XYZ file of C-alpha atoms in Angstrom:
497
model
C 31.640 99.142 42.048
C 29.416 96.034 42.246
C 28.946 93.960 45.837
C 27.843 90.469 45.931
C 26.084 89.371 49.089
C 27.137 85.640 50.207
C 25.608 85.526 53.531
C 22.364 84.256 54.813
C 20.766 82.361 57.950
C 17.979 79.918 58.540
C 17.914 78.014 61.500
C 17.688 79.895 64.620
C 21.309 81.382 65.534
C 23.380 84.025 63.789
C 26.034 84.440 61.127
C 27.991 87.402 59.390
C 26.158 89.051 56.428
C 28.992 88.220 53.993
C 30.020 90.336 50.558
C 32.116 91.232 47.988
C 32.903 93.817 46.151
C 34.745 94.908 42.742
C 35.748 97.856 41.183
C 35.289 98.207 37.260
C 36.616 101.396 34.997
C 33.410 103.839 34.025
C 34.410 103.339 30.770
C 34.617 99.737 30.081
C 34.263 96.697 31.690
C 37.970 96.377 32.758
C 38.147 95.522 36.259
C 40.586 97.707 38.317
C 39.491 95.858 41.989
C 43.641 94.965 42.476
C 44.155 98.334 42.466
C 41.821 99.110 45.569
C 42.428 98.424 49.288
C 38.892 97.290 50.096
C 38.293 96.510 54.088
C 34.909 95.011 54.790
C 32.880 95.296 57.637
C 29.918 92.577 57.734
C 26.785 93.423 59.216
C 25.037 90.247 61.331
C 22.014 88.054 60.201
C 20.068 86.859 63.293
C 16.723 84.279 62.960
C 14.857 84.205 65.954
C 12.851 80.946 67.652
C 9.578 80.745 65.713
C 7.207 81.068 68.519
C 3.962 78.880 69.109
C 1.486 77.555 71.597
C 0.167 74.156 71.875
C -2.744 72.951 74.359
C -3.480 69.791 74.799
C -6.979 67.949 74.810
C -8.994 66.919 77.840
C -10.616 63.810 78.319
C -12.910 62.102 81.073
C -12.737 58.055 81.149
C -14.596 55.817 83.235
C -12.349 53.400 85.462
C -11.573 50.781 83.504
C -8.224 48.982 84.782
C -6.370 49.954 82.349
C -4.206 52.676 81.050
C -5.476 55.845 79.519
C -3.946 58.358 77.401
C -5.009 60.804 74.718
C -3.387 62.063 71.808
C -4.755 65.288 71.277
C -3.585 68.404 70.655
C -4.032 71.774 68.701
C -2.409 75.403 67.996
C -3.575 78.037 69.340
C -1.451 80.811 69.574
C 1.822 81.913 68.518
C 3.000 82.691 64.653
C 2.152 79.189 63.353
C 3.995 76.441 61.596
C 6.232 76.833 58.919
C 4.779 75.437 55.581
C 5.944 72.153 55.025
C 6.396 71.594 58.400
C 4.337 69.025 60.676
C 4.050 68.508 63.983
C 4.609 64.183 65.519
C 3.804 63.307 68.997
C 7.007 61.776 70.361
C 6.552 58.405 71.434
C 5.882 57.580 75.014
C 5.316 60.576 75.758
C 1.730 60.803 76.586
C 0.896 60.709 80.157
C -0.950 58.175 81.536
C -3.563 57.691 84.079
C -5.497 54.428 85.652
C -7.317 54.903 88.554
C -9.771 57.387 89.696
C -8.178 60.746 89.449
C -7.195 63.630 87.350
C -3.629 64.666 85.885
C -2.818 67.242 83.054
C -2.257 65.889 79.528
C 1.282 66.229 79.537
C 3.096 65.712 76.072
C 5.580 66.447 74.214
C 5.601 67.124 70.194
C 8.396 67.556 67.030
C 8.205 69.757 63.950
C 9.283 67.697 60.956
C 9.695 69.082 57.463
C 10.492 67.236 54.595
C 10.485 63.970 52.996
C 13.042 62.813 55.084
C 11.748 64.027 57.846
C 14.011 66.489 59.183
C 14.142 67.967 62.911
C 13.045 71.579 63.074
C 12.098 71.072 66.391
C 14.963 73.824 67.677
C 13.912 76.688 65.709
C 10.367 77.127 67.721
C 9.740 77.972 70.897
C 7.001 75.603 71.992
C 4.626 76.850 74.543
C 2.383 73.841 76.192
C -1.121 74.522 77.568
C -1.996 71.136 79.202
C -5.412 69.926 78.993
C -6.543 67.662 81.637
C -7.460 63.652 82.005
C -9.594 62.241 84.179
C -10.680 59.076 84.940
C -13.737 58.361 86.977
C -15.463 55.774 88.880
C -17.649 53.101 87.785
C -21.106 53.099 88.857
C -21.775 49.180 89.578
C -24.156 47.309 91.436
C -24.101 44.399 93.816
C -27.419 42.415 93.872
C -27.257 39.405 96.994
C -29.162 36.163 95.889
C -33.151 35.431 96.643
C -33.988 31.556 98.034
C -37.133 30.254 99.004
C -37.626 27.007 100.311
C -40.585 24.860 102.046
C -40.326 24.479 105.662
C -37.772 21.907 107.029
C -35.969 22.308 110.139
C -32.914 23.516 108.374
C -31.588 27.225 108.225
C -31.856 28.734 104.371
C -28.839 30.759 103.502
C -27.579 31.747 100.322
C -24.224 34.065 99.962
C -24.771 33.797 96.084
C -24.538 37.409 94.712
C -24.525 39.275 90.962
C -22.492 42.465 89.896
C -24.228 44.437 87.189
C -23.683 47.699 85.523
C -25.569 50.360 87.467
C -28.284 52.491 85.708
C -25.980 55.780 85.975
C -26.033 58.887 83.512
C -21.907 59.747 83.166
C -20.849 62.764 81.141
C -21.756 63.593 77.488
C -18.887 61.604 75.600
C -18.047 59.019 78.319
C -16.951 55.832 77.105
C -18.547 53.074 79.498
C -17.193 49.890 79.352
C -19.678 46.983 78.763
C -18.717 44.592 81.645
C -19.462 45.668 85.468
C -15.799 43.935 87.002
C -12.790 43.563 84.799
C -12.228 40.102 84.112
C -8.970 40.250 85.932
C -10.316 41.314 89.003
C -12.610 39.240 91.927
C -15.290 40.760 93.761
C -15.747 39.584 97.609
C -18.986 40.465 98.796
C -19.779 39.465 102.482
C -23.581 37.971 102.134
C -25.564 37.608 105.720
C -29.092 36.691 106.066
C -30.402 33.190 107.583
C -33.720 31.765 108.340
C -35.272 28.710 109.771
C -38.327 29.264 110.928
C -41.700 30.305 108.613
C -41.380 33.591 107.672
C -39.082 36.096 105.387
C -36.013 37.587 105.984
C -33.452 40.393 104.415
C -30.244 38.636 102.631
C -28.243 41.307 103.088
C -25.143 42.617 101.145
C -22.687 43.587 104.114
C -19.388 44.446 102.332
C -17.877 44.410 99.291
C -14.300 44.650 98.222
C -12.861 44.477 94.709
C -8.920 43.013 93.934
C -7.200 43.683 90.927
C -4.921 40.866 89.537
C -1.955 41.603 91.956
C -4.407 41.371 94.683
C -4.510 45.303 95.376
C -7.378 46.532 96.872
C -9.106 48.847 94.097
C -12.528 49.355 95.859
C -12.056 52.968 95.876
C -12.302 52.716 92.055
C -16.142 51.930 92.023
C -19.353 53.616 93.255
C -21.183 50.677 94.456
C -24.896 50.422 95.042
C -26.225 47.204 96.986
C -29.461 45.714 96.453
C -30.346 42.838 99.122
C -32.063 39.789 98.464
C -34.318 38.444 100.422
C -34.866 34.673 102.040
C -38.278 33.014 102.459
C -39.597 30.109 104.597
C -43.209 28.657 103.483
C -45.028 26.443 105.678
C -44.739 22.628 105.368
C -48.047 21.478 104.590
C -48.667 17.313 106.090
C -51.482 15.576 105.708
C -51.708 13.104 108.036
C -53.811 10.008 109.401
C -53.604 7.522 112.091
C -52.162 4.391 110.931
C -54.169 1.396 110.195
C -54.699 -0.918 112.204
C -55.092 -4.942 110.894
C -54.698 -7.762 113.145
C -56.220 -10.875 113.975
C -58.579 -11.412 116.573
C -57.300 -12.004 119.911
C -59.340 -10.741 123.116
C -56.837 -7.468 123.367
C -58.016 -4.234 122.397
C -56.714 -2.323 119.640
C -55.704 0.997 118.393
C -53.615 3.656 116.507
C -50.217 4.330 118.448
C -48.695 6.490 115.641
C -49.850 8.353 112.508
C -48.968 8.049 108.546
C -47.803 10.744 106.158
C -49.685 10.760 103.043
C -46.720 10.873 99.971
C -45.380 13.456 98.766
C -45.588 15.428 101.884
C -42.190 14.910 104.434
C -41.868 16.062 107.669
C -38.904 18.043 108.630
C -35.305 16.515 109.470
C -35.381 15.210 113.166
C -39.108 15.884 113.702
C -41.579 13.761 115.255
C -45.409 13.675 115.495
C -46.795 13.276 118.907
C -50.958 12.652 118.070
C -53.619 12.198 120.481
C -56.610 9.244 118.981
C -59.539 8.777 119.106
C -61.280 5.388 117.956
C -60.292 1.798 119.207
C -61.755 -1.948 118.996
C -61.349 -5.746 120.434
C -63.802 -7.815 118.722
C -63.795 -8.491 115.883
C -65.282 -5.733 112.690
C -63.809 -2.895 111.704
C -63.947 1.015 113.671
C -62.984 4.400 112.616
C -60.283 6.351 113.986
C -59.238 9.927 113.889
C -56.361 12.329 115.152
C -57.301 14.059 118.225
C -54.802 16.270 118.525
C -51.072 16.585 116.974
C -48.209 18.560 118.012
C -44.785 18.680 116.275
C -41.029 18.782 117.688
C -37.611 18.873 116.885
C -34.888 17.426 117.376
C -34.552 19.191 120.774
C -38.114 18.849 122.023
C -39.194 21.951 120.681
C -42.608 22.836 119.367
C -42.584 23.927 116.194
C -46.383 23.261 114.720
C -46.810 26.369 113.684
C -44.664 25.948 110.650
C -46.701 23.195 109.621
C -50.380 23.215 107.884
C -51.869 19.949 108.920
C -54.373 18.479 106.962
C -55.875 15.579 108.573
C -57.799 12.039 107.351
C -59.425 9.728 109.184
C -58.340 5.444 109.424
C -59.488 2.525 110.815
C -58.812 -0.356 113.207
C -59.937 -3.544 111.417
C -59.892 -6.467 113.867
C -60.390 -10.203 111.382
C -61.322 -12.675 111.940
C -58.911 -15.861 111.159
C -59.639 -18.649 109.168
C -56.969 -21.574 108.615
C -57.256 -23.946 105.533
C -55.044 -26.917 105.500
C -54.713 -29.032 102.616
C -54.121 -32.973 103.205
C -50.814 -34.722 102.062
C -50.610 -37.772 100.615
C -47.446 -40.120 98.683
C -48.029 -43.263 96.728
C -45.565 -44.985 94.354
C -45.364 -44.342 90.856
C -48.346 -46.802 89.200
C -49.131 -43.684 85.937
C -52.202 -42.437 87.433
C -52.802 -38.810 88.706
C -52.373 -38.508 92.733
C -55.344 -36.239 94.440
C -56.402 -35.804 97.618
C -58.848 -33.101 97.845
C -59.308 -33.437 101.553
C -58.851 -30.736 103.985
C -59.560 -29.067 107.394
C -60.453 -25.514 108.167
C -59.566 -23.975 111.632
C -62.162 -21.081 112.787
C -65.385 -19.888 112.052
C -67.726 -18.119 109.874
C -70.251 -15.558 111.448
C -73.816 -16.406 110.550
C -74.817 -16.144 107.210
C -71.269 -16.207 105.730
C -70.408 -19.164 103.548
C -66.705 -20.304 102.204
C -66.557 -22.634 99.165
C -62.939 -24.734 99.391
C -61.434 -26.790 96.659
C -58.426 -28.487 96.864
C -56.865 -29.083 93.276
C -53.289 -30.564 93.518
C -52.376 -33.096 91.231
C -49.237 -35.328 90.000
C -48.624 -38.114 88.484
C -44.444 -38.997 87.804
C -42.324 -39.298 90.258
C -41.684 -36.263 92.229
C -43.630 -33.456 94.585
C -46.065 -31.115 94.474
C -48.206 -28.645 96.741
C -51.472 -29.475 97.433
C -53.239 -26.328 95.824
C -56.121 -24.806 98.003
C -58.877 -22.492 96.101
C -61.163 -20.755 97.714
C -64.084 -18.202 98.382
C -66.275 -16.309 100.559
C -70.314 -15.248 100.071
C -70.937 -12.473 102.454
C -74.714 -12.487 104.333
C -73.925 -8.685 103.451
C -71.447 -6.046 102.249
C -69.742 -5.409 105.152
C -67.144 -2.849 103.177
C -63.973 -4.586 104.521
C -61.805 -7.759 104.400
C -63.910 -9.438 107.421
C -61.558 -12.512 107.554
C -57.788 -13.442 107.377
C -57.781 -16.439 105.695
C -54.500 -18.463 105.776
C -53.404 -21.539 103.637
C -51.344 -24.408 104.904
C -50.934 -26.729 101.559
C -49.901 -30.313 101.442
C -47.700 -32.205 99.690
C -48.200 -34.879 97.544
C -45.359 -37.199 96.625
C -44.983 -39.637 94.360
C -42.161 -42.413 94.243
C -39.896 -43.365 91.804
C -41.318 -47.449 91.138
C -38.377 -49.963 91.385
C -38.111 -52.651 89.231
C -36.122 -56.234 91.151
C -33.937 -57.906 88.874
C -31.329 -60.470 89.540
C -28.208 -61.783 86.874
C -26.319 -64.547 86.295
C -22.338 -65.295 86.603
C -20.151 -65.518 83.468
C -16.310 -65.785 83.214
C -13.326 -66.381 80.877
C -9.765 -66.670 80.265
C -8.298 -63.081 79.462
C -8.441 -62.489 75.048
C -8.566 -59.253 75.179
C -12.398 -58.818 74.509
C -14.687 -57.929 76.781
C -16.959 -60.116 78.772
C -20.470 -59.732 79.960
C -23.610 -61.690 80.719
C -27.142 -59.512 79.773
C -29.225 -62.528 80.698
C -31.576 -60.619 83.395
C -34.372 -62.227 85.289
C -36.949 -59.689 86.645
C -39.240 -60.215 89.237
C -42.690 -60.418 88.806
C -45.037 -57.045 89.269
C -46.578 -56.316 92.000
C -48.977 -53.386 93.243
C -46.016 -51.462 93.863
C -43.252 -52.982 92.106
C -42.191 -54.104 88.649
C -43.081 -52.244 85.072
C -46.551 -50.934 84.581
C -48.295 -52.414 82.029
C -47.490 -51.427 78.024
C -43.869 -50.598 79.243
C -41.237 -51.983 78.425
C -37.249 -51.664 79.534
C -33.950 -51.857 77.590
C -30.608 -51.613 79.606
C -27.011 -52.577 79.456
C -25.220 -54.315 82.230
C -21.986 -54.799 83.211
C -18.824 -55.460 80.925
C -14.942 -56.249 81.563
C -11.940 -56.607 79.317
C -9.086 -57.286 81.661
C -7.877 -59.739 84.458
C -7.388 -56.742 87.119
C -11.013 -55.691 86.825
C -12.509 -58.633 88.099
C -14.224 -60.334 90.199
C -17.056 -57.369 89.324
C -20.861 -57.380 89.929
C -23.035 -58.064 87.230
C -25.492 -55.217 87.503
C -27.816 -53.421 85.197
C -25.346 -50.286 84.403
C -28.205 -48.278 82.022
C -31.614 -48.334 81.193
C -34.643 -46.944 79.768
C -38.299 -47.630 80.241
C -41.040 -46.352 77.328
C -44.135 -47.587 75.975
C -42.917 -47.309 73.022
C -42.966 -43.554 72.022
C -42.683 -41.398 75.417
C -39.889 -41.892 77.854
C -40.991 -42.735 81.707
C -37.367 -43.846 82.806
C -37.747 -40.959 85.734
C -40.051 -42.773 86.872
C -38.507 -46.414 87.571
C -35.841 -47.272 89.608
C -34.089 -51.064 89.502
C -32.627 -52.562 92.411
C -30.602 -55.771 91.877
C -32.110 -58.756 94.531
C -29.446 -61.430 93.168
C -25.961 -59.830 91.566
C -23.876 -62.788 89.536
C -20.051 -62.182 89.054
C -17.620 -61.960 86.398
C -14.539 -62.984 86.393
C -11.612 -63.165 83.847
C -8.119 -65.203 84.505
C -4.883 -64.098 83.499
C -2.883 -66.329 80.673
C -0.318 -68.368 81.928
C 3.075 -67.699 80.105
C 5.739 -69.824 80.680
C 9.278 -68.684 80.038
């Protein structure tokens, strides 16, 4: 008899152990099976789940905003894979975790085999050991804004602040991101601290909360340190005088009434000096003056000196003595000389020993004005270290007069032809002191001209001229005034039709 076995089994299930058999004669190969009855009875072939066990990694994160997961895994118990076969983390599977907690690494795996891949997945029985993952919170720190100012009046506050990474040791293996705040998020930190008068003062960090893009409150998510800043007020350092004091003498006595801040220094917004002085004068010289005593106040009346260093200097009342110079006028007509007049009067007096030189050095000569220029100077009996006198000039004016020249013409007239008619035959009158050309010039003009019926009767007058003496021009100077006008006339042609 000879049995074939047909059966087998690979996945995980079971199946009949299939044969057959046939019967052959002992002494030959003949087979003889038809003559045989043969009932089989098949035994079972079982396979079992392959069993293993798979524990997931563990990992610790630092809060970051986003989501974490982690793809790790390993075998560690159980009878092992198949060879051939693989194990493939099935997608979306990994469990994820983004804000400060902890969660076990729950995934889920396939067995592949196979260059194609194929799902064994059903034979094994997969045992999970889940690691856990963990994300922490960032250590950050919240650093409120330092100002310093000079002394004003005004409160100093700043609510500027900084977020930095803090200086914290996480666990071995810790990946820490490099930026303190995700980008996406805004930190609102509550800044108080305010000063106004001289001194220093904690800028304190009060609050802080942190929003993620959606405007959820993820605070919790951070270990925040603060680190205040600190305002400062320095004192406002013045140096001050009493104001000069210049006038004129006048019988009254004189003396500072308010002081003068020497540049750059500036006095606070809405504060006034009050000063006490000391120095005054009525006659005339000059006197020293000093601040006395000097309080400061605000806006509201308050004293607030002691936020000021105040320097003081000392000034002067300088009482002069007033000296007018007045310059003559004078006018003449045109005649080509230079007009002076170096005349003048001075109003007030020199102390003894003090001597003024005056010079009066105005000058024209064509037609037109001019001021009547005053130099002058001052010898001092001695150095007296100030201006002693106000000295005041009141010029003149001298005026010269355009010349006129008299002329009179002579009648002319004509039936209308079309030209134009004139008459330059121009007597002048003779010169005089004041009148007529000046010797060695000499005038050219045009007088008047008409072409046509409707224009006349017209004036014969002198319509342009121009005076030289030969080279330069001095018409500017002349003016001509007709004494005798003759008239021209033209008469329309008589057409009879």
């Amino acid at each position: 008899m000879q049995v074939d076995f047909t059966g087998e089994q690979t996945d995980v299930g079971s199946s009949d152990n299939t044969f057959t058999a046939s019967v052959f004669r002992i002494d030959g190969n003949a087979d003889v099976t038809y003559n045989y009855d043969i009932q089989y009875a098949y035994g079972v072939l079982t396979v079992t789940h392959r069993p293993i066990t798979l524990t997931t990694g563990s990992k610790t994160f630092v809060y970051s905003g986003n989501d974490n997961t982690f793809d790790s895994y390993e075998l560690t118990g159980g009878e092992g894979l198949v060879s051939g076969h693989v194990l493939i983390t099935v997608e979306d599977s990994l469990t994820k975790i983004r804000n400060v907690g902890e969660v076990e690494n729950v995934l889920e795996v396939t067995v592949k085999s196979g260059a194609d891949e194929n799902d064994d997945t059903h034979n094994y029985n997969i045992t999970y050991v889940y690691g856990t993952l963990k994300v922490i919170e960032k250590h950050i720190t919240v650093l409120a804004g330092s100002d310093q100012k000079i002394y004003d009046g005004q409160p100093l506050t700043n609510d500027s602040f900084i977020v930095a990474l803090t200086s914290y040791e996480y666990p071995v293996g810790v990946e820490v991101p490099m930026e303190a705040v995700i980008s996406t998020q805004r930190v609102d930190a509550v800044i108080e601290g305010s000063i106004t008068e001289v001194g220093s003062v904690v800028n304190k960090v009060v609050s802080v909360t942190i929003y993620d893009e959606d405007d959820n409150d993820v605070t919790i998510t951070y270990v925040i340190e603060t680190v205040d800043g600190s305002l400062k007020v320095f004192e406002n350092v013045l140096v001050i005088a009493p104001e000069r004091v210049i006038v004129n003498y006048d019988g009254i006595e004189h003396a500072p009434t308010k002081v003068t801040i020497k540049e750059p220094y500036v006095l606070g917004e809405g504060h006034k000096i009050i000063a006490e002085f000391e120095g005054a004068r009525t006659e005339p010289g000059k006197t020293i003056t000093s601040i006395k005593s000097v309080k400061i106040v605000d806006a509201q009346n308050q004293d607030v000196t002691e936020n000021y260093t105040i320097e003081t200097e000392s000034s002067f009342v300088l009482i002069r003595i007033p000296i007018v110079i007045k310059s003559n006028s004078a006018q003449k007509v045109y005649d080509g000389t230079p007009l002076v007049d170096s005349g003048y009067t001075v109003t007030g007096e020199l102390t003894e020993g003090d001597t003024i030189t005056i010079n009066v050095i105005g000058s024209i000569t064509d037609a037109g004005s001019a001021i009547n220029e005053i130099e002058y100077s001052i010898d001092y009996a001695e150095d007296y270290g100030y201006e002693k006198y106000s000295v005041k000039t009141e010029e003149g004016r001298l005026i010269v007069s355009r010349r006129k020249i008299y002329y009179r013409t002579e009648d002319a007239s004509k039936r209308y032809d079309g030209t134009p008619l004139k008459n330059d035959a121009v007597t002048f009158s003779d010169p005089t002191e004041e009148t007529g050309l000046l010797s060695g010039h000499s005038i050219v003009y045009k007088t008047t001209e008409i072409t046509y019926p409707n224009e006349s009767p017209a004036p014969n007058l002198i319509t342009e001229f121009v005076v030289k003496d030969g080279v330069k021009d001095f018409t500017e100077n002349y003016v001509v005034m007709e004494t005798q006008a003759g008239t021209l006339v033209i008469t329309p042609v008589e057409i009879e039709v």
